[in-house]
Coordinates of C-alpha atoms and ligand atoms in Angstrom, one line a residue:
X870 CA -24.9 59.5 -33.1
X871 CA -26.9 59.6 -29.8
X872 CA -25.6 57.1 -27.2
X873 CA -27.2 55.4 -23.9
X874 CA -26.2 53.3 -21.5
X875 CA -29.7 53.4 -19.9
X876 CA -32.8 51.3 -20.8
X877 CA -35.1 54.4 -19.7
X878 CA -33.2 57.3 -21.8
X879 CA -33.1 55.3 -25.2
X880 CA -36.8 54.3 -24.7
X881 CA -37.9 58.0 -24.0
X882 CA -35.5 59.0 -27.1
X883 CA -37.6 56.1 -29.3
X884 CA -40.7 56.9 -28.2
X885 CA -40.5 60.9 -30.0
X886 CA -38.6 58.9 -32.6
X887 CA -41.7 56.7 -33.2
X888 CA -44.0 59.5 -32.6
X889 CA -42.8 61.5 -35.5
X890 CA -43.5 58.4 -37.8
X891 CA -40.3 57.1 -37.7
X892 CA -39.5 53.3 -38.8
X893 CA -37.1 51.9 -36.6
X894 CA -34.2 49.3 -37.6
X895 CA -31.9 47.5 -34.8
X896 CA -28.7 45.7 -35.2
X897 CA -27.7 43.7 -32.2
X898 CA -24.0 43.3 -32.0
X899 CA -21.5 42.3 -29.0
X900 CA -18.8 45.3 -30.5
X901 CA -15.5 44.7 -31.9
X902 CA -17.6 45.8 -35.1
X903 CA -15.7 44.7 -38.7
X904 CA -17.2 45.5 -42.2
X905 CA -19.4 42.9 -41.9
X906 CA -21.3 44.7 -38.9
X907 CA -21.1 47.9 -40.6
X908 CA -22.9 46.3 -44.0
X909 CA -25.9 45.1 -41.5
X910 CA -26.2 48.6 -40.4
X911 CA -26.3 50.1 -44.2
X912 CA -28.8 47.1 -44.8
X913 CA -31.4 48.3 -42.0
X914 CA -31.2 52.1 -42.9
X915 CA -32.0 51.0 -47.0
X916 CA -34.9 50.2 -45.1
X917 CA -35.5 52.3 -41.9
X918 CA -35.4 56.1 -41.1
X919 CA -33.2 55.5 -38.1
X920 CA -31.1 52.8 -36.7
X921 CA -30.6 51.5 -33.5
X922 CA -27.4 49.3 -32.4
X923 CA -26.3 48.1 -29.0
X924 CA -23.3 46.5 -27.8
X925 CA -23.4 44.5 -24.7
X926 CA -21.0 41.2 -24.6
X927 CA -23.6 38.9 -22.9
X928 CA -22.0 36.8 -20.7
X929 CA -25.0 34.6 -20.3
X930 CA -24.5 33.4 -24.0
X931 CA -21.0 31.7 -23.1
X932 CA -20.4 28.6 -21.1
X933 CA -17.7 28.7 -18.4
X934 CA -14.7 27.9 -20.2
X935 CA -15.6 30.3 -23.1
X936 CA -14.1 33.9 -23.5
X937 CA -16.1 35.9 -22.4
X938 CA -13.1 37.7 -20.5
X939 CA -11.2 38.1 -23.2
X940 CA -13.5 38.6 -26.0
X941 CA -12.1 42.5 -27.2
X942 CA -13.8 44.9 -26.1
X943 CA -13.7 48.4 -28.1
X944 CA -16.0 51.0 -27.6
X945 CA -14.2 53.9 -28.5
X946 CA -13.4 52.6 -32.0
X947 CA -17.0 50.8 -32.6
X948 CA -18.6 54.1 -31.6
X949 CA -16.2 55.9 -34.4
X950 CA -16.8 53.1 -36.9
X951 CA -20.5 53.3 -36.3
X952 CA -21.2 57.3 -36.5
X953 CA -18.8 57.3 -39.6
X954 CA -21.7 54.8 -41.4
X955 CA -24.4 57.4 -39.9
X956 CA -26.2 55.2 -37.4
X957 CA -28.4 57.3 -35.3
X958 CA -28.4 55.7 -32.0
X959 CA -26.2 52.9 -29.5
X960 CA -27.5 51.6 -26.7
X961 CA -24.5 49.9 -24.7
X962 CA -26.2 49.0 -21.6
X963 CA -23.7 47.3 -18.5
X964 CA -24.6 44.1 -17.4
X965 CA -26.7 45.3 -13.9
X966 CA -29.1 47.2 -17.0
X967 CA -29.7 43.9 -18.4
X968 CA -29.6 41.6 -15.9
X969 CA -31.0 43.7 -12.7
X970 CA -31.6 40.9 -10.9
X971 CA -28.8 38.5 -11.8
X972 CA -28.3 36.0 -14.3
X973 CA -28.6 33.1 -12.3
X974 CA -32.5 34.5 -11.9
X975 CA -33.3 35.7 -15.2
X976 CA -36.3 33.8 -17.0
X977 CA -35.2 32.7 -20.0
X978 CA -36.2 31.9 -23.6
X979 CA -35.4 28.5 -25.1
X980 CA -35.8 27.6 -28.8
X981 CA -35.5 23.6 -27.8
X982 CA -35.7 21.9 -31.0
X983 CA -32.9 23.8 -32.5
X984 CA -30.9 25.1 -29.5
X985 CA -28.4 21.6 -28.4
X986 CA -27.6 20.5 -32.3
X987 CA -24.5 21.3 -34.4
X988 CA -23.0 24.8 -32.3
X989 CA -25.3 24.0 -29.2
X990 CA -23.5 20.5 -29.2
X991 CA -20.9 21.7 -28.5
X992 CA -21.8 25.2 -26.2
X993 CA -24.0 24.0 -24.0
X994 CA -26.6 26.9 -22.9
X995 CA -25.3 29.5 -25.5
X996 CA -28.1 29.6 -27.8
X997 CA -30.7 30.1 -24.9
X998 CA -28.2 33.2 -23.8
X999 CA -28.8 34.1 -27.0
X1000 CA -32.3 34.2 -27.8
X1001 CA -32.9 35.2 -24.0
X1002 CA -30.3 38.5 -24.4
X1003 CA -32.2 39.3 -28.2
X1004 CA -35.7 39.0 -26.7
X1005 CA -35.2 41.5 -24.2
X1006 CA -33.0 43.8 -26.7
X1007 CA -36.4 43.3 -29.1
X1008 CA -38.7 44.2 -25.9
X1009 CA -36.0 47.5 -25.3
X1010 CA -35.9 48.6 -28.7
X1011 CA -39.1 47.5 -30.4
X1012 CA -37.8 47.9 -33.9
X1013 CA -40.0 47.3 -37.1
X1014 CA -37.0 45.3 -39.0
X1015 CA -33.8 43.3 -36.7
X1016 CA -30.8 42.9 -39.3
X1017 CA -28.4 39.3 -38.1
X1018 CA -25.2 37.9 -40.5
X1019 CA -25.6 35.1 -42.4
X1020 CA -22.8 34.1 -40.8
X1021 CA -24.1 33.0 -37.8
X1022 CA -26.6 31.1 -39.5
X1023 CA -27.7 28.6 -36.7
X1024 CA -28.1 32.0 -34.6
X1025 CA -30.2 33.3 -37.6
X1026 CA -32.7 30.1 -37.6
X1027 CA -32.9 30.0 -33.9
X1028 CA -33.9 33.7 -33.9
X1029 CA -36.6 33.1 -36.6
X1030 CA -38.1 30.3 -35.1
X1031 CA -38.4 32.3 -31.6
X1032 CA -40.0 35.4 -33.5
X1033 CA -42.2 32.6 -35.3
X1034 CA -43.4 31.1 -32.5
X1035 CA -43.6 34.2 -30.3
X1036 CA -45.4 36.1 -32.5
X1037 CA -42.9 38.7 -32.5
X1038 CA -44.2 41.8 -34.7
X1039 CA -40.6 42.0 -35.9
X1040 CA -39.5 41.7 -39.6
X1041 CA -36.2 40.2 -39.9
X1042 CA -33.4 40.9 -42.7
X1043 CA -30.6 38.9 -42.9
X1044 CA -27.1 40.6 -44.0
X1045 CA -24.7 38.5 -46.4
X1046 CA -21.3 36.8 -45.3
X1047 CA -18.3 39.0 -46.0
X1048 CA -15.5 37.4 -46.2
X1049 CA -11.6 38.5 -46.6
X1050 CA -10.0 38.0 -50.1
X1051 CA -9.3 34.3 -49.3
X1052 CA -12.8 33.6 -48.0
X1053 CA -12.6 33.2 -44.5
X1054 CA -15.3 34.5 -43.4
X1055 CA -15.6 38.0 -41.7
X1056 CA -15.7 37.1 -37.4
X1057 CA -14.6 39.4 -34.2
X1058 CA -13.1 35.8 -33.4
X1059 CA -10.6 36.1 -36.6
X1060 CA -8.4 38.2 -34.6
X1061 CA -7.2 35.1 -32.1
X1062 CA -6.3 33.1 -34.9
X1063 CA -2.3 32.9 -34.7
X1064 CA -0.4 34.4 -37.5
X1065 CA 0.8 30.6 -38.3
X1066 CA -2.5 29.1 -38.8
X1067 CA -4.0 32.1 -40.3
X1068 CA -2.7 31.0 -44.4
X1069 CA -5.3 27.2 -44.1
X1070 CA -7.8 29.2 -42.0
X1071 CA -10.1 29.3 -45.0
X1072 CA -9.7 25.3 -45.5
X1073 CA -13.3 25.6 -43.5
X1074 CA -15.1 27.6 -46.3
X1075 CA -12.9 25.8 -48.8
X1076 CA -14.4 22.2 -47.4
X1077 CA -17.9 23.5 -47.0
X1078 CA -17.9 25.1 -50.7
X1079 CA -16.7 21.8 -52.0
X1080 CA -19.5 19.9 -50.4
X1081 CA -21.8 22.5 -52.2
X1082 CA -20.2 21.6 -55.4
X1083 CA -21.1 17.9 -55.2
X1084 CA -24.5 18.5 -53.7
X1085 CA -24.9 21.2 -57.1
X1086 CA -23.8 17.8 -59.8
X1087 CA -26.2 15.6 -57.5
X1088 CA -23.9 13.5 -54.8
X1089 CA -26.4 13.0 -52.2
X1090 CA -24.2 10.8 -50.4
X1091 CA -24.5 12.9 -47.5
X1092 CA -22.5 11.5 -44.3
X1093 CA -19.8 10.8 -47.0
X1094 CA -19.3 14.2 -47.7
X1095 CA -19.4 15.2 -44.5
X1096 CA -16.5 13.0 -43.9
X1097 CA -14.6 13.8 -46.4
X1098 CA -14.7 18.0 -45.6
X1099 CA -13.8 16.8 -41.9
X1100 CA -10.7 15.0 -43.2
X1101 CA -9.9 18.0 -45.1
X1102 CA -9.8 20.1 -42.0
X1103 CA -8.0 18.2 -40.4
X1104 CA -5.3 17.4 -43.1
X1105 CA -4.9 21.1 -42.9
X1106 CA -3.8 21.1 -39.0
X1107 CA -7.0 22.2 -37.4
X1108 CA -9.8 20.0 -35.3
X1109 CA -13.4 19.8 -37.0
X1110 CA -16.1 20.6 -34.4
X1111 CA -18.7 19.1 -37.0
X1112 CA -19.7 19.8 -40.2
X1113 CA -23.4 19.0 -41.2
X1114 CA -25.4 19.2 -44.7
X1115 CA -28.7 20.3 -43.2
X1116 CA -32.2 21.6 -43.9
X1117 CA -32.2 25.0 -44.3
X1118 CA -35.5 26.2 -41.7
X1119 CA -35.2 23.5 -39.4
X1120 CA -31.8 22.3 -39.3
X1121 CA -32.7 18.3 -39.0
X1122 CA -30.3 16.9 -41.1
X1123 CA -31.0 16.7 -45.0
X1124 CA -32.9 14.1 -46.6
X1125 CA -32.0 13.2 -50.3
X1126 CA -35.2 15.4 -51.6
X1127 CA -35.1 18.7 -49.5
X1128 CA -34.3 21.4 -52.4
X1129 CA -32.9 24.1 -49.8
X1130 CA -30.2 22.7 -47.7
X1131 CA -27.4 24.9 -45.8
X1132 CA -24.0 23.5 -45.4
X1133 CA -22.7 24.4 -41.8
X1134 CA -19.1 23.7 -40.1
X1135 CA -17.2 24.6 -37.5
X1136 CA -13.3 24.0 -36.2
X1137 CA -11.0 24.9 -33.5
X1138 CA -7.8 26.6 -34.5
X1139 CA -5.6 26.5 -31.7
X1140 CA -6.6 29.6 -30.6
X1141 CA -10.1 30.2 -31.6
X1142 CA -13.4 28.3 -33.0
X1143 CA -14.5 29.4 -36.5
X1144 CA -17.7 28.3 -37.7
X1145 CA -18.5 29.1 -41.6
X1146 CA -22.0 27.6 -44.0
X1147 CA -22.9 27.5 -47.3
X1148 CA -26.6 27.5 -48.3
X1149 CA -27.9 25.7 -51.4
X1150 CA -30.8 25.6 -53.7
X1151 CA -31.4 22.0 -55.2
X1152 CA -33.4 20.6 -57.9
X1153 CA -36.8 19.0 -56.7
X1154 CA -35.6 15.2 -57.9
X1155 CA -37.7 13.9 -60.8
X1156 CA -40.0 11.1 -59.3
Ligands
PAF538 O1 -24.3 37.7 -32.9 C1 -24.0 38.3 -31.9 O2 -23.2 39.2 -31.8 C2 -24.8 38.0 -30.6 O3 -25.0 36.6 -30.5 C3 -26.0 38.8 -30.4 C4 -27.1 38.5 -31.4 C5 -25.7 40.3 -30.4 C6 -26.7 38.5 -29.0 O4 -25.8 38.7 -28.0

């Protein structure tokens, strides 16, 4: 696997690569890579000839009492894991690459009808981080396909509204959940939860998949259910950010006949914030 740190030397290497013919795939990722990354990497070479991903934690993506100082940072074993799947190329670029002229000056890309509800409530400014720190990766790397987890499924939205209304020439694939054996799902962030909490950790996919249950034998009763997952949580000693039965494309909250919905949550263990969502396909009510 070829590396660069340097926006120049991974354009000049992608330029032969595109000359040749090649298709080119790209998985933006902030490191600490788990199976879950590794599956979005298999995902874009079924589709690609060669695949691009960088690592850069972006520190315009997380508000000032976030952690971005202590969000793990392993290169040497993400550069191992990735090589060992066969990805061709990383691009870990340090921040002065990205952000030449500061961050504080940086023009930046705002999705605003999606970017301040459910996780943006509550991270004030992170989603623009995000979709400013992606459009420039796109602009870098000019892949044909982008691969982004489920998992972060407001993320995932936000990303395909900004290549919708951009008219970015960008197809984008999106790579299941993976969870561990008691469903939590796969996150860099598992590794702050304390040994303690870890057993009820899954209570959040547990109260999410039980909301997706009722929504499956018709309970439309949505704030109730909402409720009643948030209880749940916190029965089971954490503190529910929110958890919201919502449209799946735009994310405005449900109405009674939307047939594909997405179920997202998130809560605070005392050590880290775990968000989780279920999407479901309902039946188009009988009028
Ligand atoms: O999902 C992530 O790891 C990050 O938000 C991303 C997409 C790499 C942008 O920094």
């Amino acid at each position: 696997m070829q590396v660069f740190h340097h926006i120049q030397s991974l354009r000049n290497a992608l330029s032969e690569a595109r000359a040749s013919g090649k298709r080119i795939g790209f998985v933006p990722t902030m490191g600490n890579l788990h199976q879950a990354h590794l599956e979005l990497v298999k995902l874009a070479q079924s589709r690609c000839d060669l695949v691009v991903a960088s690592i850069f934690v972006n520190r315009l993506q997380f508000g000032l009492n976030e952690d971005w100082d202590k969000y793990p940072r392993t290169l040497a074993a993400d550069t191992k894991k990735l090589s060992a799947v066969g990805c061709s190329m990383l691009f870990c670029p340090g921040e002065q690459e990205i952000y030449p002229n500061g961050m504080d000056q940086q023009t930046r890309v705002i999705v605003p009808s999606m970017a301040n509800v459910l996780c943006g409530a509550s991270r004030p400014g992170h989603f623009e981080g995000v979709t400013t720190v992606v459009s420039k990766l796109f602009n870098i790397v000019q892949p044909q396909v982008a691969v982004f987890g489920l998992k972060d499924y407001q993320q995932l939205a936000i990303i395909r509204r900004m290549v919708e209304d951009l008219c970015v020439p960008i197809e984008l694939l999106e790579g299941p959940i993976i969870r561990e054996a008691d469903g939590l799902a796969m996150s860099s962030r598992n590794s702050f939860i304390f040994a303690e909490e870890r057993p009820l950790a899954n209570i959040l996919q547990g109260s999410l998949a039980g909301i997706a249950t009722q929504l499956q034998a018709g309970n439309r009763e949505f704030a109730q259910l909402e409720q009643t997952a948030k209880a749940q949580i916190l029965a089971a000693g954490f503190r529910p950010d929110y958890v919201s039965i919502c449209e799946s494309k735009s994310l405005n909250p449900a109405a009674s006949d939307d047939q594909y919905v997405s179920i997202l949550g998130a809560m605070y263990t005392r050590s880290a914030r775990l968000i989780d969502n279920i999407a479901v396909v309902l039946d188009k009510p009988n009028h």
